[in-house]
């Protein structure tokens, strides 16, 4: 038992902190939100040089992974600096392709992973649980109205496929080109718990983050992985730096079979873990900025940070963040669905609570977009809900308990 | 980052589990806040001690097993998972004993610790006074020099377990002329049955005498029962409350077991959808507390210390404990108000958590000032 970061891991965090601190990420976020990806791409390249995109990828594909603990370390820093872009999605794409290669489908890995690791390929990823046939890869895009970010959660959720009886029993063969329909058996609602259910229904939306900036838009639907040819119009998010778009239907199939679903479940856990780490980082940055503010802002002739109501709210904010942090590292050690879900729920809620505190204690100036605080404030809520809302994560925690509830410990 | 236990720790776990399986009473003991329950819990302490399970982290010569922090955590997980009784000797074991290890003499340790370990002497704390609660340094009870010792006089209150306990420890003012309120205080041990001591039990919310007030009228305490130097009591006591709020007062095992019980209750009650999120939060919270403690224990084992972070720890478990019990009562529905249901006593006990061991308001001040660096202000 030594539940602490190593010196090397701490040094990695400091190096990223220093690099991002010098990179003017605030300007990059604002440009990103306006559709100018140039400064953000420059940060992206620096992250590649620092090794961030190699963490999920094994050596065979020019990576150093899988290193989930280092991924958490890195993504806390990415959140602290409000770095824009499909960060968790690119890490998860790396995990997806790596796992797929390990399961015998190595063509997409050979093709895409070196670019991801090197920073030249920014990837985004949508994982949809298989829907009814008419929403399959050949289907026309759902109408625009259904693209609302808060669409009905049941859309696209797992349900038995009508053509289940005609499923090919052997769906494992990698079929690039003329892809048969994904195997139906695995579409059962209670499929393998470590696979499909780990994706906390991100694909219910079918929206890809920053598809307009990405070089590779990967779409998993059931047991099919494809490279979308393009994307639909960008839909505004409450965080302008998160640009949502629905991938175009069709495109190039990359792999099909049960391995896709398994790899997608694994990738969704990486995405959820990375997003949770970003949430923690966003919360820590909001807390840090608010602490600085209440020390220098005076009212009634004294810094407002000396008032007990202010202090106690900040103490509670730190409390929630510091108790989310070990859940992240614990989840990185196991990558179990329930552990990742616990970390995601706790970090997402703590990051969002930090945003509420930061806004309240800054007062009116905190409500302005011109204060850089807004860049973090706007991120906290979407990160809380991306790759697993708290409600979905709590359900996964309970699902993962088995017969001996709470059987986390030794 | 490594959460695995050593083979030694696993063997220790198996041994503890085996012993507990053979010895934990099949039916819960009567409430330890009653005379009969107190006696039953004292007997349980003796049973633990007979096989050296009462104070596993202590040195062997005082009845322990020299278990390090990780083995202590393992023991606590097994202890609470087995549904073993609450610890009537908790105050002595987690508050006084660490003080004696750090500030006592070998003579004091040899005299005090073995009977504490066996439950023969149960200790109560005597900190608060009617006019000195959160502002503990305002305490007025005094110890006046006399031949061979000190004479204690004053009024202590909210003394947990004192209704049935044997001895007590606390702070007394020995130098009323000292420049600051927290100077001139001395840490003393005394006998609750000594001449001049009057114990008046106080009923807590459920009516049980879980604490007491102590009236002291020239109670003689020999010099050998002063811990550390006279006048150094504040510094020594703060070290004690550091332990209290740190890693050893509430072990993760206790809350892991409680979360298990809550999940079982939820399932028995048909997985009530309205309670689902709170049940999940109880599971997540127990895991978070376990891992937070694992990180603290790892720092401790690597030579670090537990400082103001212990205030985060205390805030977390005290709020967690109440929420968990409230969720259980909600699941019980109208049955929840029955005093004989299995969550009742835990619920009543949990309500005191944010008050004792330094109120949560004081803890939040400590977090804000020492961890976040915010300026001191009026309380």
PDB file of N, CA, C and O in Angstrom, chain A residues 216-263:
ATOM      1  N   UNK A 216     -10.210  13.305 -37.030  1.00  0.00           N
ATOM      2  CA  UNK A 216     -10.844  11.990 -37.134  1.00  0.00           C
ATOM      3  C   UNK A 216     -12.079  11.986 -36.250  1.00  0.00           C
ATOM      4  O   UNK A 216     -11.987  12.205 -35.042  1.00  0.00           O
ATOM      5  N   UNK A 217     -13.239  11.781 -36.855  1.00  0.00           N
ATOM      6  CA  UNK A 217     -14.488  11.690 -36.108  1.00  0.00           C
ATOM      7  C   UNK A 217     -14.878  10.215 -36.056  1.00  0.00           C
ATOM      8  O   UNK A 217     -15.323   9.654 -37.048  1.00  0.00           O
ATOM      9  N   UNK A 218     -14.642   9.615 -34.896  1.00  0.00           N
ATOM     10  CA  UNK A 218     -14.899   8.178 -34.749  1.00  0.00           C
ATOM     11  C   UNK A 218     -16.279   7.966 -34.157  1.00  0.00           C
ATOM     12  O   UNK A 218     -16.654   8.633 -33.189  1.00  0.00           O
ATOM     13  N   UNK A 219     -17.000   7.047 -34.758  1.00  0.00           N
ATOM     14  CA  UNK A 219     -18.351   6.766 -34.294  1.00  0.00           C
ATOM     15  C   UNK A 219     -18.468   5.271 -34.021  1.00  0.00           C
ATOM     16  O   UNK A 219     -18.151   4.459 -34.889  1.00  0.00           O
ATOM     17  N   UNK A 220     -18.869   4.948 -32.816  1.00  0.00           N
ATOM     18  CA  UNK A 220     -19.157   3.553 -32.501  1.00  0.00           C
ATOM     19  C   UNK A 220     -20.655   3.431 -32.344  1.00  0.00           C
ATOM     20  O   UNK A 220     -21.277   4.173 -31.591  1.00  0.00           O
ATOM     21  N   UNK A 221     -21.196   2.504 -33.094  1.00  0.00           N
ATOM     22  CA  UNK A 221     -22.620   2.228 -32.926  1.00  0.00           C
ATOM     23  C   UNK A 221     -22.753   0.723 -32.773  1.00  0.00           C
ATOM     24  O   UNK A 221     -22.488  -0.020 -33.720  1.00  0.00           O
ATOM     25  N   UNK A 222     -23.088   0.312 -31.567  1.00  0.00           N
ATOM     26  CA  UNK A 222     -23.181  -1.128 -31.325  1.00  0.00           C
ATOM     27  C   UNK A 222     -21.835  -1.775 -31.555  1.00  0.00           C
ATOM     28  O   UNK A 222     -20.867  -1.477 -30.874  1.00  0.00           O
ATOM     29  N   UNK A 223     -21.759  -2.629 -32.546  1.00  0.00           N
ATOM     30  CA  UNK A 223     -20.517  -3.362 -32.809  1.00  0.00           C
ATOM     31  C   UNK A 223     -19.799  -2.841 -34.046  1.00  0.00           C
ATOM     32  O   UNK A 223     -18.956  -3.522 -34.612  1.00  0.00           O
ATOM     33  N   UNK A 224     -20.141  -1.637 -34.428  1.00  0.00           N
ATOM     34  CA  UNK A 224     -19.507  -1.084 -35.621  1.00  0.00           C
ATOM     35  C   UNK A 224     -18.737   0.189 -35.274  1.00  0.00           C
ATOM     36  O   UNK A 224     -19.247   1.061 -34.562  1.00  0.00           O
ATOM     37  N   UNK A 225     -17.526   0.253 -35.782  1.00  0.00           N
ATOM     38  CA  UNK A 225     -16.728   1.478 -35.647  1.00  0.00           C
ATOM     39  C   UNK A 225     -16.531   2.060 -37.038  1.00  0.00           C
ATOM     40  O   UNK A 225     -16.116   1.364 -37.969  1.00  0.00           O
ATOM     41  N   UNK A 226     -16.855   3.345 -37.159  1.00  0.00           N
ATOM     42  CA  UNK A 226     -16.625   3.959 -38.463  1.00  0.00           C
ATOM     43  C   UNK A 226     -15.990   5.331 -38.298  1.00  0.00           C
ATOM     44  O   UNK A 226     -16.021   5.931 -37.219  1.00  0.00           O
ATOM     45  N   UNK A 227     -15.427   5.765 -39.386  1.00  0.00           N
ATOM     46  CA  UNK A 227     -14.826   7.096 -39.470  1.00  0.00           C
ATOM     47  C   UNK A 227     -15.817   7.948 -40.244  1.00  0.00           C
ATOM     48  O   UNK A 227     -16.034   7.710 -41.446  1.00  0.00           O
ATOM     49  N   UNK A 228     -16.432   8.895 -39.537  1.00  0.00           N
ATOM     50  CA  UNK A 228     -17.459   9.697 -40.217  1.00  0.00           C
ATOM     51  C   UNK A 228     -16.803  10.580 -41.276  1.00  0.00           C
ATOM     52  O   UNK A 228     -15.676  11.051 -41.107  1.00  0.00           O
ATOM     53  N   UNK A 229     -17.546  10.805 -42.343  1.00  0.00           N
ATOM     54  CA  UNK A 229     -17.004  11.606 -43.443  1.00  0.00           C
ATOM     55  C   UNK A 229     -17.036  13.094 -43.105  1.00  0.00           C
ATOM     56  O   UNK A 229     -16.295  13.886 -43.671  1.00  0.00           O
ATOM     57  N   UNK A 230     -17.882  13.450 -42.201  1.00  0.00           N
ATOM     58  CA  UNK A 230     -17.999  14.875 -41.866  1.00  0.00           C
ATOM     59  C   UNK A 230     -18.959  15.017 -40.703  1.00  0.00           C
ATOM     60  O   UNK A 230     -19.206  14.061 -39.971  1.00  0.00           O
ATOM     61  N   UNK A 231     -19.487  16.203 -40.544  1.00  0.00           N
ATOM     62  CA  UNK A 231     -20.381  16.446 -39.424  1.00  0.00           C
ATOM     63  C   UNK A 231     -21.415  17.475 -39.830  1.00  0.00           C
ATOM     64  O   UNK A 231     -21.229  18.229 -40.797  1.00  0.00           O
ATOM     65  N   UNK A 232     -22.468  17.496 -39.077  1.00  0.00           N
ATOM     66  CA  UNK A 232     -23.523  18.470 -39.316  1.00  0.00           C
ATOM     67  C   UNK A 232     -23.163  19.823 -38.716  1.00  0.00           C
ATOM     68  O   UNK A 232     -22.023  20.032 -38.293  1.00  0.00           O
ATOM     69  N   UNK A 233     -24.153  20.729 -38.684  1.00  0.00           N
ATOM     70  CA  UNK A 233     -23.878  22.075 -38.169  1.00  0.00           C
ATOM     71  C   UNK A 233     -23.461  22.051 -36.699  1.00  0.00           C
ATOM     72  O   UNK A 233     -23.905  21.180 -35.942  1.00  0.00           O
ATOM     73  N   UNK A 234     -22.637  22.985 -36.324  1.00  0.00           N
ATOM     74  CA  UNK A 234     -22.209  23.094 -34.930  1.00  0.00           C
ATOM     75  C   UNK A 234     -23.352  23.665 -34.105  1.00  0.00           C
ATOM     76  O   UNK A 234     -23.954  24.668 -34.468  1.00  0.00           O
ATOM     77  N   UNK A 235     -23.638  22.964 -33.024  1.00  0.00           N
ATOM     78  CA  UNK A 235     -24.706  23.393 -32.113  1.00  0.00           C
ATOM     79  C   UNK A 235     -24.056  24.081 -30.922  1.00  0.00           C
ATOM     80  O   UNK A 235     -23.063  23.591 -30.382  1.00  0.00           O
ATOM     81  N   UNK A 236     -24.610  25.212 -30.539  1.00  0.00           N
ATOM     82  CA  UNK A 236     -24.024  25.944 -29.416  1.00  0.00           C
ATOM     83  C   UNK A 236     -24.191  25.166 -28.112  1.00  0.00           C
ATOM     84  O   UNK A 236     -25.254  24.636 -27.825  1.00  0.00           O
ATOM     85  N   UNK A 237     -23.121  25.113 -27.346  1.00  0.00           N
ATOM     86  CA  UNK A 237     -23.184  24.558 -25.991  1.00  0.00           C
ATOM     87  C   UNK A 237     -23.277  25.731 -25.022  1.00  0.00           C
ATOM     88  O   UNK A 237     -22.950  26.871 -25.375  1.00  0.00           O
ATOM     89  N   UNK A 238     -23.693  25.477 -23.797  1.00  0.00           N
ATOM     90  CA  UNK A 238     -23.669  26.542 -22.783  1.00  0.00           C
ATOM     91  C   UNK A 238     -22.229  26.974 -22.521  1.00  0.00           C
ATOM     92  O   UNK A 238     -21.990  28.051 -22.011  1.00  0.00           O
ATOM     93  N   UNK A 239     -21.281  26.114 -22.848  1.00  0.00           N
ATOM     94  CA  UNK A 239     -19.876  26.500 -22.831  1.00  0.00           C
ATOM     95  C   UNK A 239     -19.451  26.709 -24.288  1.00  0.00           C
ATOM     96  O   UNK A 239     -19.317  25.739 -25.036  1.00  0.00           O
ATOM     97  N   UNK A 240     -19.257  27.955 -24.707  1.00  0.00           N
ATOM     98  CA  UNK A 240     -18.940  28.199 -26.123  1.00  0.00           C
ATOM     99  C   UNK A 240     -17.700  27.450 -26.589  1.00  0.00           C
ATOM    100  O   UNK A 240     -17.543  27.206 -27.789  1.00  0.00           O
ATOM    101  N   UNK A 241     -16.822  27.079 -25.658  1.00  0.00           N
ATOM    102  CA  UNK A 241     -15.604  26.372 -26.061  1.00  0.00           C
ATOM    103  C   UNK A 241     -15.861  24.889 -26.293  1.00  0.00           C
ATOM    104  O   UNK A 241     -14.941  24.161 -26.655  1.00  0.00           O
ATOM    105  N   UNK A 242     -17.069  24.451 -26.070  1.00  0.00           N
ATOM    106  CA  UNK A 242     -17.420  23.062 -26.419  1.00  0.00           C
ATOM    107  C   UNK A 242     -18.338  23.130 -27.621  1.00  0.00           C
ATOM    108  O   UNK A 242     -19.466  23.594 -27.538  1.00  0.00           O
ATOM    109  N   UNK A 243     -17.854  22.685 -28.731  1.00  0.00           N
ATOM    110  CA  UNK A 243     -18.619  22.801 -29.973  1.00  0.00           C
ATOM    111  C   UNK A 243     -19.146  21.424 -30.339  1.00  0.00           C
ATOM    112  O   UNK A 243     -18.399  20.492 -30.596  1.00  0.00           O
ATOM    113  N   UNK A 244     -20.458  21.328 -30.366  1.00  0.00           N
ATOM    114  CA  UNK A 244     -21.109  20.033 -30.564  1.00  0.00           C
ATOM    115  C   UNK A 244     -21.619  19.920 -31.992  1.00  0.00           C
ATOM    116  O   UNK A 244     -22.151  20.876 -32.540  1.00  0.00           O
ATOM    117  N   UNK A 245     -21.446  18.759 -32.565  1.00  0.00           N
ATOM    118  CA  UNK A 245     -22.003  18.528 -33.904  1.00  0.00           C
ATOM    119  C   UNK A 245     -22.300  17.051 -34.063  1.00  0.00           C
ATOM    120  O   UNK A 245     -21.616  16.192 -33.507  1.00  0.00           O
ATOM    121  N   UNK A 246     -23.305  16.786 -34.848  1.00  0.00           N
ATOM    122  CA  UNK A 246     -23.671  15.407 -35.090  1.00  0.00           C
ATOM    123  C   UNK A 246     -22.842  14.882 -36.260  1.00  0.00           C
ATOM    124  O   UNK A 246     -22.806  15.519 -37.308  1.00  0.00           O
ATOM    125  N   UNK A 247     -22.155  13.764 -36.073  1.00  0.00           N
ATOM    126  CA  UNK A 247     -21.377  13.228 -37.195  1.00  0.00           C
ATOM    127  C   UNK A 247     -22.306  12.863 -38.348  1.00  0.00           C
ATOM    128  O   UNK A 247     -23.439  12.451 -38.140  1.00  0.00           O
ATOM    129  N   UNK A 248     -21.788  13.020 -39.542  1.00  0.00           N
ATOM    130  CA  UNK A 248     -22.555  12.586 -40.700  1.00  0.00           C
ATOM    131  C   UNK A 248     -22.758  11.080 -40.645  1.00  0.00           C
ATOM    132  O   UNK A 248     -21.906  10.344 -40.152  1.00  0.00           O
ATOM    133  N   UNK A 249     -23.876  10.655 -41.173  1.00  0.00           N
ATOM    134  CA  UNK A 249     -24.104   9.220 -41.315  1.00  0.00           C
ATOM    135  C   UNK A 249     -23.138   8.672 -42.359  1.00  0.00           C
ATOM    136  O   UNK A 249     -22.567   9.423 -43.153  1.00  0.00           O
ATOM    137  N   UNK A 250     -22.974   7.385 -42.307  1.00  0.00           N
ATOM    138  CA  UNK A 250     -22.096   6.774 -43.304  1.00  0.00           C
ATOM    139  C   UNK A 250     -20.649   7.043 -42.986  1.00  0.00           C
ATOM    140  O   UNK A 250     -20.259   7.158 -41.835  1.00  0.00           O
ATOM    141  N   UNK A 251     -19.860   7.144 -44.015  1.00  0.00           N
ATOM    142  CA  UNK A 251     -18.421   7.259 -43.801  1.00  0.00           C
ATOM    143  C   UNK A 251     -17.785   5.902 -43.965  1.00  0.00           C
ATOM    144  O   UNK A 251     -18.394   4.964 -44.490  1.00  0.00           O
ATOM    145  N   UNK A 252     -16.601   5.783 -43.446  1.00  0.00           N
ATOM    146  CA  UNK A 252     -15.818   4.575 -43.728  1.00  0.00           C
ATOM    147  C   UNK A 252     -15.855   3.612 -42.544  1.00  0.00           C
ATOM    148  O   UNK A 252     -15.364   3.943 -41.463  1.00  0.00           O
ATOM    149  N   UNK A 253     -16.373   2.428 -42.720  1.00  0.00           N
ATOM    150  CA  UNK A 253     -16.324   1.462 -41.614  1.00  0.00           C
ATOM    151  C   UNK A 253     -14.881   1.063 -41.330  1.00  0.00           C
ATOM    152  O   UNK A 253     -14.104   0.844 -42.245  1.00  0.00           O
ATOM    153  N   UNK A 254     -14.532   0.996 -40.040  1.00  0.00           N
ATOM    154  CA  UNK A 254     -13.159   0.617 -39.669  1.00  0.00           C
ATOM    155  C   UNK A 254     -13.091  -0.789 -39.085  1.00  0.00           C
ATOM    156  O   UNK A 254     -12.109  -1.490 -39.253  1.00  0.00           O
ATOM    157  N   UNK A 255     -14.121  -1.166 -38.341  1.00  0.00           N
ATOM    158  CA  UNK A 255     -14.118  -2.496 -37.730  1.00  0.00           C
ATOM    159  C   UNK A 255     -15.530  -2.835 -37.316  1.00  0.00           C
ATOM    160  O   UNK A 255     -16.343  -1.938 -37.069  1.00  0.00           O
ATOM    161  N   UNK A 256     -15.797  -4.123 -37.226  1.00  0.00           N
ATOM    162  CA  UNK A 256     -17.113  -4.531 -36.767  1.00  0.00           C
ATOM    163  C   UNK A 256     -16.973  -5.835 -35.998  1.00  0.00           C
ATOM    164  O   UNK A 256     -16.048  -6.616 -36.250  1.00  0.00           O
ATOM    165  N   UNK A 257     -17.830  -6.012 -35.050  1.00  0.00           N
ATOM    166  CA  UNK A 257     -17.827  -7.259 -34.282  1.00  0.00           C
ATOM    167  C   UNK A 257     -17.865  -6.988 -32.798  1.00  0.00           C
ATOM    168  O   UNK A 257     -17.803  -5.827 -32.367  1.00  0.00           O
ATOM    169  N   UNK A 258     -17.979  -8.048 -32.008  1.00  0.00           N
ATOM    170  CA  UNK A 258     -18.067  -7.882 -30.546  1.00  0.00           C
ATOM    171  C   UNK A 258     -16.863  -7.138 -29.971  1.00  0.00           C
ATOM    172  O   UNK A 258     -16.982  -6.457 -28.951  1.00  0.00           O
ATOM    173  N   UNK A 259     -15.714  -7.275 -30.624  1.00  0.00           N
ATOM    174  CA  UNK A 259     -14.529  -6.584 -30.118  1.00  0.00           C
ATOM    175  C   UNK A 259     -14.735  -5.078 -30.105  1.00  0.00           C
ATOM    176  O   UNK A 259     -14.207  -4.373 -29.248  1.00  0.00           O
ATOM    177  N   UNK A 260     -15.514  -4.580 -31.060  1.00  0.00           N
ATOM    178  CA  UNK A 260     -15.774  -3.134 -31.109  1.00  0.00           C
ATOM    179  C   UNK A 260     -16.534  -2.702 -29.859  1.00  0.00           C
ATOM    180  O   UNK A 260     -16.186  -1.707 -29.208  1.00  0.00           O
ATOM    181  N   UNK A 261     -17.556  -3.489 -29.520  1.00  0.00           N
ATOM    182  CA  UNK A 261     -18.341  -3.118 -28.340  1.00  0.00           C
ATOM    183  C   UNK A 261     -17.486  -3.198 -27.074  1.00  0.00           C
ATOM    184  O   UNK A 261     -17.569  -2.330 -26.198  1.00  0.00           O
ATOM    185  N   UNK A 262     -16.650  -4.216 -27.004  1.00  0.00           N
ATOM    186  CA  UNK A 262     -15.801  -4.342 -25.822  1.00  0.00           C
ATOM    187  C   UNK A 262     -14.808  -3.180 -25.733  1.00  0.00           C
ATOM    188  O   UNK A 262     -14.635  -2.567 -24.681  1.00  0.00           O
ATOM    189  N   UNK A 263     -14.189  -2.881 -26.869  1.00  0.00           N
ATOM    190  CA  UNK A 263     -13.223  -1.785 -26.883  1.00  0.00           C
ATOM    191  C   UNK A 263     -13.910  -0.453 -26.607  1.00  0.00           C
ATOM    192  O   UNK A 263     -13.337   0.442 -25.964  1.00  0.00           O
TER     193      UNK A 263
END
